[in-house]
XYZ file of N, CA and C in Angstrom:
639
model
N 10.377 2.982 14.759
C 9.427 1.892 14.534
C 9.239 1.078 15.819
N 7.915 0.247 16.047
C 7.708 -0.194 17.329
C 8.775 -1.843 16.911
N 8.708 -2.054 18.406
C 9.270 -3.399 18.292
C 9.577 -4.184 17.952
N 10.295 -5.722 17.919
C 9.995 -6.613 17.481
C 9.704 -7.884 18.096
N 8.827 -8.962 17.797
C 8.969 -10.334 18.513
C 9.823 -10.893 17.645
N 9.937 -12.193 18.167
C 10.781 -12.836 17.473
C 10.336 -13.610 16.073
N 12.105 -13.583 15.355
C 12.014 -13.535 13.686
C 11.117 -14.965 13.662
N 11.381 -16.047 14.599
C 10.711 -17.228 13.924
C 9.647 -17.643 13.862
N 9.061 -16.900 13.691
C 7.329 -17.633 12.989
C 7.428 -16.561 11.652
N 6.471 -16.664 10.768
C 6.520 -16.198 9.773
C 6.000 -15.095 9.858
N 6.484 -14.185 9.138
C 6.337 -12.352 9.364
C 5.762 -12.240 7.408
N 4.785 -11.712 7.452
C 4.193 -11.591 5.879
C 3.913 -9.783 5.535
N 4.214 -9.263 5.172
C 4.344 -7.586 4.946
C 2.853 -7.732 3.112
N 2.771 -6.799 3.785
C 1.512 -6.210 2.717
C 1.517 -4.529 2.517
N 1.375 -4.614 1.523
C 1.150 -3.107 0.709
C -0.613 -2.518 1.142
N -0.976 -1.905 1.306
C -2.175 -1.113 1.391
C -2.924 -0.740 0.196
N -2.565 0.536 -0.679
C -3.455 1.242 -1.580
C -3.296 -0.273 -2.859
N -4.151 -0.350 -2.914
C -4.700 -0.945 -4.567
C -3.845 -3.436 -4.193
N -3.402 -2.838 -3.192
C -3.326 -4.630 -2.361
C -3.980 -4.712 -1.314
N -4.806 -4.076 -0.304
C -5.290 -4.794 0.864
C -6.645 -3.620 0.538
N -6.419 -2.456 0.237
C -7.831 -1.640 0.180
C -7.847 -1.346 -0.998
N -9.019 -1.048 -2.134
C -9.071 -0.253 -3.087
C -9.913 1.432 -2.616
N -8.438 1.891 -2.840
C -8.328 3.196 -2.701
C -8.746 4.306 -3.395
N -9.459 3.884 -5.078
C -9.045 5.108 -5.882
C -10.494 5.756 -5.487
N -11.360 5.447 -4.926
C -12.991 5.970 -4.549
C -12.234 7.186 -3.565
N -11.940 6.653 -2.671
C -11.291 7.884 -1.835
C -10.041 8.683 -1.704
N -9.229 8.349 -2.844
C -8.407 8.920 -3.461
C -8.692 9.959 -4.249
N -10.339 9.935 -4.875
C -10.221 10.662 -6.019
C -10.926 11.440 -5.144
N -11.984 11.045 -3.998
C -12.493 12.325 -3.184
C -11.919 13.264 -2.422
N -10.708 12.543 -2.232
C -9.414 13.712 -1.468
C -9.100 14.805 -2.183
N -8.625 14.056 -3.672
C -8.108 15.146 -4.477
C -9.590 16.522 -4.894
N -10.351 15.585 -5.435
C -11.530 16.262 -5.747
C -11.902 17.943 -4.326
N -11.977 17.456 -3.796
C -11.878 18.284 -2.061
C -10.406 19.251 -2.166
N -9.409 18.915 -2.781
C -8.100 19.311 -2.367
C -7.906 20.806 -3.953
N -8.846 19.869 -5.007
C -8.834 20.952 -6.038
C -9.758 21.887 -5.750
N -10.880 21.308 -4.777
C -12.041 22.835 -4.240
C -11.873 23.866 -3.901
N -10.742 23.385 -2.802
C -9.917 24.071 -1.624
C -9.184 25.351 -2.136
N -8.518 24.642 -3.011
C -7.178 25.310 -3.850
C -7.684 26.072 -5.097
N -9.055 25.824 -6.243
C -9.373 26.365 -6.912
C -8.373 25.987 -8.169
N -7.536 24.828 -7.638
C -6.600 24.231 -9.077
C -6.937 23.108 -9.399
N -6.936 23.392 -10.820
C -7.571 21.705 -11.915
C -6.742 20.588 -11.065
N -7.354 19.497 -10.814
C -6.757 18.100 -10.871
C -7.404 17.444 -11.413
N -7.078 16.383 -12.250
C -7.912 15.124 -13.184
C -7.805 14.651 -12.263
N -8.691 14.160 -11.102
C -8.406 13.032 -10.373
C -8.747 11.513 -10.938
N -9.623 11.338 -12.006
C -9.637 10.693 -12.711
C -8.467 10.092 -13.147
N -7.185 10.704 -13.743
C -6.312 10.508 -14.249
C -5.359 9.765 -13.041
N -5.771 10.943 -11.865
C -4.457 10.801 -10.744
C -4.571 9.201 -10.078
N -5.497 9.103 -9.997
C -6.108 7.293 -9.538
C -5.353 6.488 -10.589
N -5.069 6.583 -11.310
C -4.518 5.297 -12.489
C -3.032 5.045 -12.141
N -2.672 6.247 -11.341
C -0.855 5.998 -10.977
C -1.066 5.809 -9.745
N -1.402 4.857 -8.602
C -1.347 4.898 -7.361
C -0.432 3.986 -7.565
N 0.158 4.314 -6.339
C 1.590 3.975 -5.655
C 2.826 4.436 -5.270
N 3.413 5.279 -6.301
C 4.250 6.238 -5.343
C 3.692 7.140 -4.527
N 4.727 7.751 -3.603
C 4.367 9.019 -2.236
C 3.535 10.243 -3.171
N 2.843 10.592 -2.590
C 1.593 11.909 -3.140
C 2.628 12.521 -3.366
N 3.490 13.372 -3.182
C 3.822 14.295 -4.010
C 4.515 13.862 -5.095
N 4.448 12.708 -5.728
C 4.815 12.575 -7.238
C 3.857 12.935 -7.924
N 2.717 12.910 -7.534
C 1.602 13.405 -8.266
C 1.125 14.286 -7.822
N 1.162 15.471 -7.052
C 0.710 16.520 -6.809
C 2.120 17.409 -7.942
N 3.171 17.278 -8.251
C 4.279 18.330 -8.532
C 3.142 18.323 -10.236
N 2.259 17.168 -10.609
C 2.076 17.518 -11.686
C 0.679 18.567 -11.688
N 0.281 19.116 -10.721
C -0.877 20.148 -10.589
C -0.097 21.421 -9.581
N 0.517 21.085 -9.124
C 1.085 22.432 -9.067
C 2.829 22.987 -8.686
N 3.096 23.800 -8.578
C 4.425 24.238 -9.016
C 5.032 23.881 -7.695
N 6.255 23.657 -7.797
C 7.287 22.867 -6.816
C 7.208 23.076 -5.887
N 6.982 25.207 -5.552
C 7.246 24.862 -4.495
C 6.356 25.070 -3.591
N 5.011 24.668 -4.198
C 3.761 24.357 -3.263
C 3.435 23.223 -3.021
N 3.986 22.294 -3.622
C 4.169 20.533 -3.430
C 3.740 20.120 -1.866
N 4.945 20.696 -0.824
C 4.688 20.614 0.459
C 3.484 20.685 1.153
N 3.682 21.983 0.646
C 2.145 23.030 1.362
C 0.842 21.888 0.894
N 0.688 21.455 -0.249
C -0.283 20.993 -0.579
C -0.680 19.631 0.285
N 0.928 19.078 0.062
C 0.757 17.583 0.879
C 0.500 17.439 1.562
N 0.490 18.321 2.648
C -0.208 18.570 3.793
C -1.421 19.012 4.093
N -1.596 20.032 3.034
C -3.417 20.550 3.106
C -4.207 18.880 2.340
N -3.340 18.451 1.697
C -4.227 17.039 1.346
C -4.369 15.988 2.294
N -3.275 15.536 2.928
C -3.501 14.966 4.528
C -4.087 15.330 5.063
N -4.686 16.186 5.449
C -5.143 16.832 6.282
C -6.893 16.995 5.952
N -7.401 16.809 4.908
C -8.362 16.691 4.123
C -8.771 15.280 3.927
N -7.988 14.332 4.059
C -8.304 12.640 3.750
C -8.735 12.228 4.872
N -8.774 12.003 6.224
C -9.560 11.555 6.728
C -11.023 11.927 6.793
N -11.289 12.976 6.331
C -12.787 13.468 6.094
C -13.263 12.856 4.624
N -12.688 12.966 3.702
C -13.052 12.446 2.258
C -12.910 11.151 2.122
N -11.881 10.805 2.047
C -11.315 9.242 1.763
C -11.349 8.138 2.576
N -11.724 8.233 3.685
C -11.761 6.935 4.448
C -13.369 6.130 4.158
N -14.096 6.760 4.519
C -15.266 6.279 3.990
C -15.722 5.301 3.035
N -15.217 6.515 2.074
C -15.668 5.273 0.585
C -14.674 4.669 0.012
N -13.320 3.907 0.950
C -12.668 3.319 0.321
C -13.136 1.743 0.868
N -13.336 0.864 -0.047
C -13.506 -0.344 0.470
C -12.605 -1.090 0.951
N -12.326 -2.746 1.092
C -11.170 -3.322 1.578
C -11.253 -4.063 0.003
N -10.336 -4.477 -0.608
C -9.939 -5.236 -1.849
C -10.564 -6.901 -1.389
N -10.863 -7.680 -2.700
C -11.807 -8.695 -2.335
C -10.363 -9.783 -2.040
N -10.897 -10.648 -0.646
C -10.026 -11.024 -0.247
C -8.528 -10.837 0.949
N -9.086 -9.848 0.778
C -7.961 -8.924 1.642
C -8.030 -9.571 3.200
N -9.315 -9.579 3.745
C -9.552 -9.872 4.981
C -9.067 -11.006 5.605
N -9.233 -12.062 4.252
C -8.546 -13.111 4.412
C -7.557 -13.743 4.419
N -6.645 -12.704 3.561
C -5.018 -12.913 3.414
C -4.825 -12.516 5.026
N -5.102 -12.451 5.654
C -4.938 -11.448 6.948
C -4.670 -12.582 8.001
N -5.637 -13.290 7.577
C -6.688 -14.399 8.329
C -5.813 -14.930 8.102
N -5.294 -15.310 6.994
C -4.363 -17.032 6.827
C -3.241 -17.143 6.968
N -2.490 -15.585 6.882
C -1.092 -15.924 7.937
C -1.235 -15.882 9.455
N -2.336 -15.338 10.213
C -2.403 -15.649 11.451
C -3.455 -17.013 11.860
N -3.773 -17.637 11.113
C -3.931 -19.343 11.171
C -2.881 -19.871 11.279
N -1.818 -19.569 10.194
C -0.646 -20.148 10.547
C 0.774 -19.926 11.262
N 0.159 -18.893 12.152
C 1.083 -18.657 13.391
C 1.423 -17.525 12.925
N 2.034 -17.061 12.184
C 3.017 -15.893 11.447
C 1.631 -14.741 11.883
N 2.703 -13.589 11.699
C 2.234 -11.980 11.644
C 2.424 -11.763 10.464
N 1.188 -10.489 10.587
C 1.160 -9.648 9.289
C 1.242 -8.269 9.705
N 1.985 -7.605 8.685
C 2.153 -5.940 8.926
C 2.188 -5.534 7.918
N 1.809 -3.928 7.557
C 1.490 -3.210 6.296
C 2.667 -2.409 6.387
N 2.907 -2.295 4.809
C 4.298 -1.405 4.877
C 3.903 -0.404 3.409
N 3.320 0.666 3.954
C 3.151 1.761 2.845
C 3.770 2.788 2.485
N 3.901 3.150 1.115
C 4.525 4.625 1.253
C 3.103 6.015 1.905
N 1.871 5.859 1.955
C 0.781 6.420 2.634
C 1.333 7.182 3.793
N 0.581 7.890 4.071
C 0.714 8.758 5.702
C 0.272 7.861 6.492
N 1.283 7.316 7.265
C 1.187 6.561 8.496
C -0.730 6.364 9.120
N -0.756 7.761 9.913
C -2.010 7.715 10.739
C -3.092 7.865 9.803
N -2.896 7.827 8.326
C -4.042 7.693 7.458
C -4.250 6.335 7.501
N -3.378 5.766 7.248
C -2.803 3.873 6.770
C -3.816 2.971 7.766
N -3.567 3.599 8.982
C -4.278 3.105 10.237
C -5.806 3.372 9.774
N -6.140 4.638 9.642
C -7.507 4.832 9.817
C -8.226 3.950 8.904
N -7.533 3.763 7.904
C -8.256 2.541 6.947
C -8.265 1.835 7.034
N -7.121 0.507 8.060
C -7.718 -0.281 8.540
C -8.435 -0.242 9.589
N -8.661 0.575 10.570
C -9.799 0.531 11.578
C -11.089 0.802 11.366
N -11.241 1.150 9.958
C -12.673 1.556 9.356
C -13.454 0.199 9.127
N -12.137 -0.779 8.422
C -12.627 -1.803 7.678
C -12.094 -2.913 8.287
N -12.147 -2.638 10.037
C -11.578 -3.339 10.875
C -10.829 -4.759 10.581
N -9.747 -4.667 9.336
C -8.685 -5.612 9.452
C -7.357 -5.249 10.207
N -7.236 -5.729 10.895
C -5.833 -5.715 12.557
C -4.609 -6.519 11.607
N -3.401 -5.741 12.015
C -2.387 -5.985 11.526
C -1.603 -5.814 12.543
N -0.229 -6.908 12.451
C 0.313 -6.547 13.304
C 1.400 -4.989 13.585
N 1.538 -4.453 12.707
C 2.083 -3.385 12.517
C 1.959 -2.801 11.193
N 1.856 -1.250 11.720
C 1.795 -0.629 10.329
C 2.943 0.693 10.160
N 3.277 0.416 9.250
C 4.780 1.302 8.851
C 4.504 2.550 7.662
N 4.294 3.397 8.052
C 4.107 4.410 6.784
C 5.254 5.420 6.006
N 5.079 5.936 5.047
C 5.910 6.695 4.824
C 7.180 5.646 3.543
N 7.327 4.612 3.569
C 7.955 4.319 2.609
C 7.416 3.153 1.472
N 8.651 3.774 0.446
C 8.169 3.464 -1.117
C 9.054 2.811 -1.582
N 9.244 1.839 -2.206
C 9.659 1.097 -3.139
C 11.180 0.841 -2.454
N 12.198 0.750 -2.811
C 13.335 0.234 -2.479
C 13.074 0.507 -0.370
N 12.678 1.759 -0.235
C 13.222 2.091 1.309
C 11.823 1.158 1.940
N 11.142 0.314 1.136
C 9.998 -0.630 2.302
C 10.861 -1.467 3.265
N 11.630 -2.162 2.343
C 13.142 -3.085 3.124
C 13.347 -2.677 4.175
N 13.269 -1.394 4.956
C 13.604 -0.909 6.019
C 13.023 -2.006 7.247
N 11.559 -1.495 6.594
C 10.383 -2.050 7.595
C 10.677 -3.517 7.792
N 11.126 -3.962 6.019
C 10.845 -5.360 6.172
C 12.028 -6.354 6.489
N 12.861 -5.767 7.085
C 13.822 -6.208 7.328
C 14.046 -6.274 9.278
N 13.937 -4.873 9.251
C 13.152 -4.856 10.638
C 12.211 -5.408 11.312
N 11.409 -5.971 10.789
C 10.339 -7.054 11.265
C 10.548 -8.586 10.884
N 11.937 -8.861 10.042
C 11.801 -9.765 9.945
C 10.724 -10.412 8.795
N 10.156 -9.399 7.963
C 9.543 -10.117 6.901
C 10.410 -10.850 5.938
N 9.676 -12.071 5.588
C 10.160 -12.760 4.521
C 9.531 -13.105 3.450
N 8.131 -12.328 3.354
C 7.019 -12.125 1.989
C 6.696 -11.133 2.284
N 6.760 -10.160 1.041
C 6.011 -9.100 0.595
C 5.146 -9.073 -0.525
N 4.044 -8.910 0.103
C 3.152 -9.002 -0.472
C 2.123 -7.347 -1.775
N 2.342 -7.573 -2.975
C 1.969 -5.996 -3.366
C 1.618 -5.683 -5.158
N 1.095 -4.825 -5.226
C 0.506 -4.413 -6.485
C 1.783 -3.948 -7.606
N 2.534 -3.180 -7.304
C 3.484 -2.456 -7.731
C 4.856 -2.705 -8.058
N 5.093 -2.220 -9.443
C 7.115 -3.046 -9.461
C 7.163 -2.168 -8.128
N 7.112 -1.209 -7.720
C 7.711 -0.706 -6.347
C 8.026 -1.825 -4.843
N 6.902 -2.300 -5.230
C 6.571 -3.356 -4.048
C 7.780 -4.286 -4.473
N 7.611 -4.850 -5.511
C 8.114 -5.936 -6.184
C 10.631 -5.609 -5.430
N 10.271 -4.282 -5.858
C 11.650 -4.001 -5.652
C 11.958 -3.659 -4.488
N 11.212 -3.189 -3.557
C 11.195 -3.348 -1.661
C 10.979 -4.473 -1.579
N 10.836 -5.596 -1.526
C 11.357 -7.221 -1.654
C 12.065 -7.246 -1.960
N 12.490 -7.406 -2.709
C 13.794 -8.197 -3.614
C 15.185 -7.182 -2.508
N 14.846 -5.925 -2.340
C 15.952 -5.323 -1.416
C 16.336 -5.802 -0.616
N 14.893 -6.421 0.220
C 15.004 -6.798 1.818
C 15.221 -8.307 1.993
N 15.287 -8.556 0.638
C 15.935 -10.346 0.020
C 14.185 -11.492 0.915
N 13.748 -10.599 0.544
C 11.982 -11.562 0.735
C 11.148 -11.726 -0.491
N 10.772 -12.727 -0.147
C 9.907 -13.159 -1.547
C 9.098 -12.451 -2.082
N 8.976 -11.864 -3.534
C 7.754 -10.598 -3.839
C 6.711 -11.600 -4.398
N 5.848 -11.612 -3.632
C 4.602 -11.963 -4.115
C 3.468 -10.807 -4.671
N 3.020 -10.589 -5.865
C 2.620 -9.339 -6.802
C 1.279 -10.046 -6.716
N 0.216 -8.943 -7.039
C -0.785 -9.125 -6.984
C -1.730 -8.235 -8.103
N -2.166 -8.306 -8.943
C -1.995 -8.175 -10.267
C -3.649 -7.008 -10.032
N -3.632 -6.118 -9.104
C -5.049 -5.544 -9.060
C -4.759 -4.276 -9.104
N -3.766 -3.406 -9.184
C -3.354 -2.064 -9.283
C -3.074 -1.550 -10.343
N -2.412 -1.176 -10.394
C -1.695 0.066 -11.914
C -0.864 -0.724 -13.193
N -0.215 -2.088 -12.384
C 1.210 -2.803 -13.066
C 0.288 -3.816 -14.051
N 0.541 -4.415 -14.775
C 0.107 -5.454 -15.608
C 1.197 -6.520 -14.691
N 0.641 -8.030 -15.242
C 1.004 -9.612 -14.978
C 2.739 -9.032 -15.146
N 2.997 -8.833 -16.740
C 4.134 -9.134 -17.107
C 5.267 -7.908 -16.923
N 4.544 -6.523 -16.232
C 5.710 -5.620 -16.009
C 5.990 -6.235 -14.219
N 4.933 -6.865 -13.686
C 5.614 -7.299 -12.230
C 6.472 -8.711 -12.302
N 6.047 -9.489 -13.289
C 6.986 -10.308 -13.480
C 8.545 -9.678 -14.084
N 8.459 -8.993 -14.540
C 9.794 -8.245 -15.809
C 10.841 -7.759 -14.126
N 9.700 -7.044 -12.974
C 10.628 -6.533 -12.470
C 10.926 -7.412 -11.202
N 10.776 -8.510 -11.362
C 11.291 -9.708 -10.435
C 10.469 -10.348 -9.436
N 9.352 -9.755 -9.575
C 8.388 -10.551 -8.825
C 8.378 -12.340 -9.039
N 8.117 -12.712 -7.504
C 8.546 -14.206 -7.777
C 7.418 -15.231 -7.898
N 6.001 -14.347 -7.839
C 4.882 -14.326 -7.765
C 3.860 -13.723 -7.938
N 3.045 -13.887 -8.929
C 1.958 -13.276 -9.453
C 0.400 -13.781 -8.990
N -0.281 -13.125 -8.513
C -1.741 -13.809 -8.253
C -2.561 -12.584 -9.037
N -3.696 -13.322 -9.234
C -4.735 -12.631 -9.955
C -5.143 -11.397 -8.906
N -5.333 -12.036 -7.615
C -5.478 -11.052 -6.273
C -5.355 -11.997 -5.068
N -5.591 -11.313 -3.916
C -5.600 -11.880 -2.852
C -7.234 -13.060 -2.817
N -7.701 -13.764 -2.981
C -7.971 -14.281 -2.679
C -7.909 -15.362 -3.121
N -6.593 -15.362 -3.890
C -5.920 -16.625 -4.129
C -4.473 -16.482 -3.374
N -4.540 -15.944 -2.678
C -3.252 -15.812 -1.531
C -3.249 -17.193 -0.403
N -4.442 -17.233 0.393
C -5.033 -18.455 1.281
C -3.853 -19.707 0.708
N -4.851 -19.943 -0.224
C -3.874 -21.494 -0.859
C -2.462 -21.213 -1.625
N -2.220 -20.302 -1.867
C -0.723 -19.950 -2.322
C 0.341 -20.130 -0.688
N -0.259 -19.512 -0.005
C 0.554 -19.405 1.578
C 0.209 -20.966 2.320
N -0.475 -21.962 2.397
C -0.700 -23.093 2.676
C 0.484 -23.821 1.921
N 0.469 -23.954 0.389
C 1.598 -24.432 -0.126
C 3.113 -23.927 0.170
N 3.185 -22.636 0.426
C 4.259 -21.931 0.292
C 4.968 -22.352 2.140
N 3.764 -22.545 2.907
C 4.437 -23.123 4.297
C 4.419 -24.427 4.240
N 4.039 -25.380 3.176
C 3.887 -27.015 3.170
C 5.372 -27.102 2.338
N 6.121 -25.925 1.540
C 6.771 -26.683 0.895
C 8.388 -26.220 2.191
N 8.274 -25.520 2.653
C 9.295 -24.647 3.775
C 9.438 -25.737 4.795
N 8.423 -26.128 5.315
C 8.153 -27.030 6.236
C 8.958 -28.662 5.440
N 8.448 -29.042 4.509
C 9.114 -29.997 3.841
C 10.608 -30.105 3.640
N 11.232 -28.757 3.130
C 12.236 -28.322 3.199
C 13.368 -28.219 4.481
């Protein structure tokens, strides 16, 4: 992983698929492309409703184990042509971006996604982060976010919710993905927003009350 500056200004970590971009437009065109390819059924319909763990949790359910690999890769390899395009940025997103670097702090994305995919989606939908970390999911995000010094994680998913709580940073949940209000609250989220664009004034208070403190 690249570098670090230093821990004291505020470091804010964000999730990607279904918290900073909505993904399932070009999620479902990957797969859609990936079942052409292959000539094997995928509901991608279906496969969009579970975003958040690493693709091959959901590829082992279209094909047999031990083409999992093979596939994950012929599907990487297929997403920057399908999926970048028509994935938008989530409403608000731009601005959660915006309002920890108003207030001095960095922001970095910490996905379980393919790294140099992670990137291409934000350079499409030109929101700049200060770092982007790919490849991990749920408990192993802590890596990142510990390493950078995050102390909010920001995300859709109990996954998210529990890569916080690992890396002992605040899970701030964001209620626009797969999880309902009360399974991200159940799994310790310390914060629920409808979405990011009620993040702005959540992070104003959340540095007025630190600062007070």
């Amino acid at each position: 992983m690249a570098g670090m500056s230093s821990h004291s200004a505020l470091t804010v970590g964000f999730d990607l698929d279904m918290t900073l971009i909505d993904s399932r437009p070009g999620i479902k065109a990957a797969y859609e492309a990936l079942s052409a390819r292959t000539g094997t059924y995928i509901d991608s319909d279906l496969a969009i409703t579970r975003l958040g763990p690493p693709l091959e949790q959901e590829l082992v359910h279209w094909f047999p184990d031990e083409r999992v690999e093979e596939m994950g890769e012929l599907y990487r390899e297929l997403y920057p042509e399908y999926a970048i395009a028509p994935t938008p940025a989530m409403k608000g997103a731009r601005e959660a971006i915006e309002a920890v670097r108003r207030s001095g702090g960095r922001a970095i994305v910490v996905t379980a996604k393919h790294e140099p995919n992670a990137k291409l989606h934000l350079s499409h939908l030109g929101i700049e982060a200060d770092a982007v970390i790919g490849w991990l999911w749920a408990e192993a995000k802590a890596e990142a976010l510990r390493e950078y010094g995050a102390t909010v994680y920001v995300g859709d998913h109990t996954g998210d919710v529990r890569g916080a709580r690992t890396a002992g940073a605040l899970s701030v949940a964001v209620a626009t993905g797969p999880c309902a209000v009360d399974e991200l609250l159940t799994a310790g989220a310390d914060v629920v927003l409808d979405d990011l664009t009620a993040f702005p004034a959540w992070l104003s208070g959340y540095i007025g009350d630190r600062t007070a403190g």
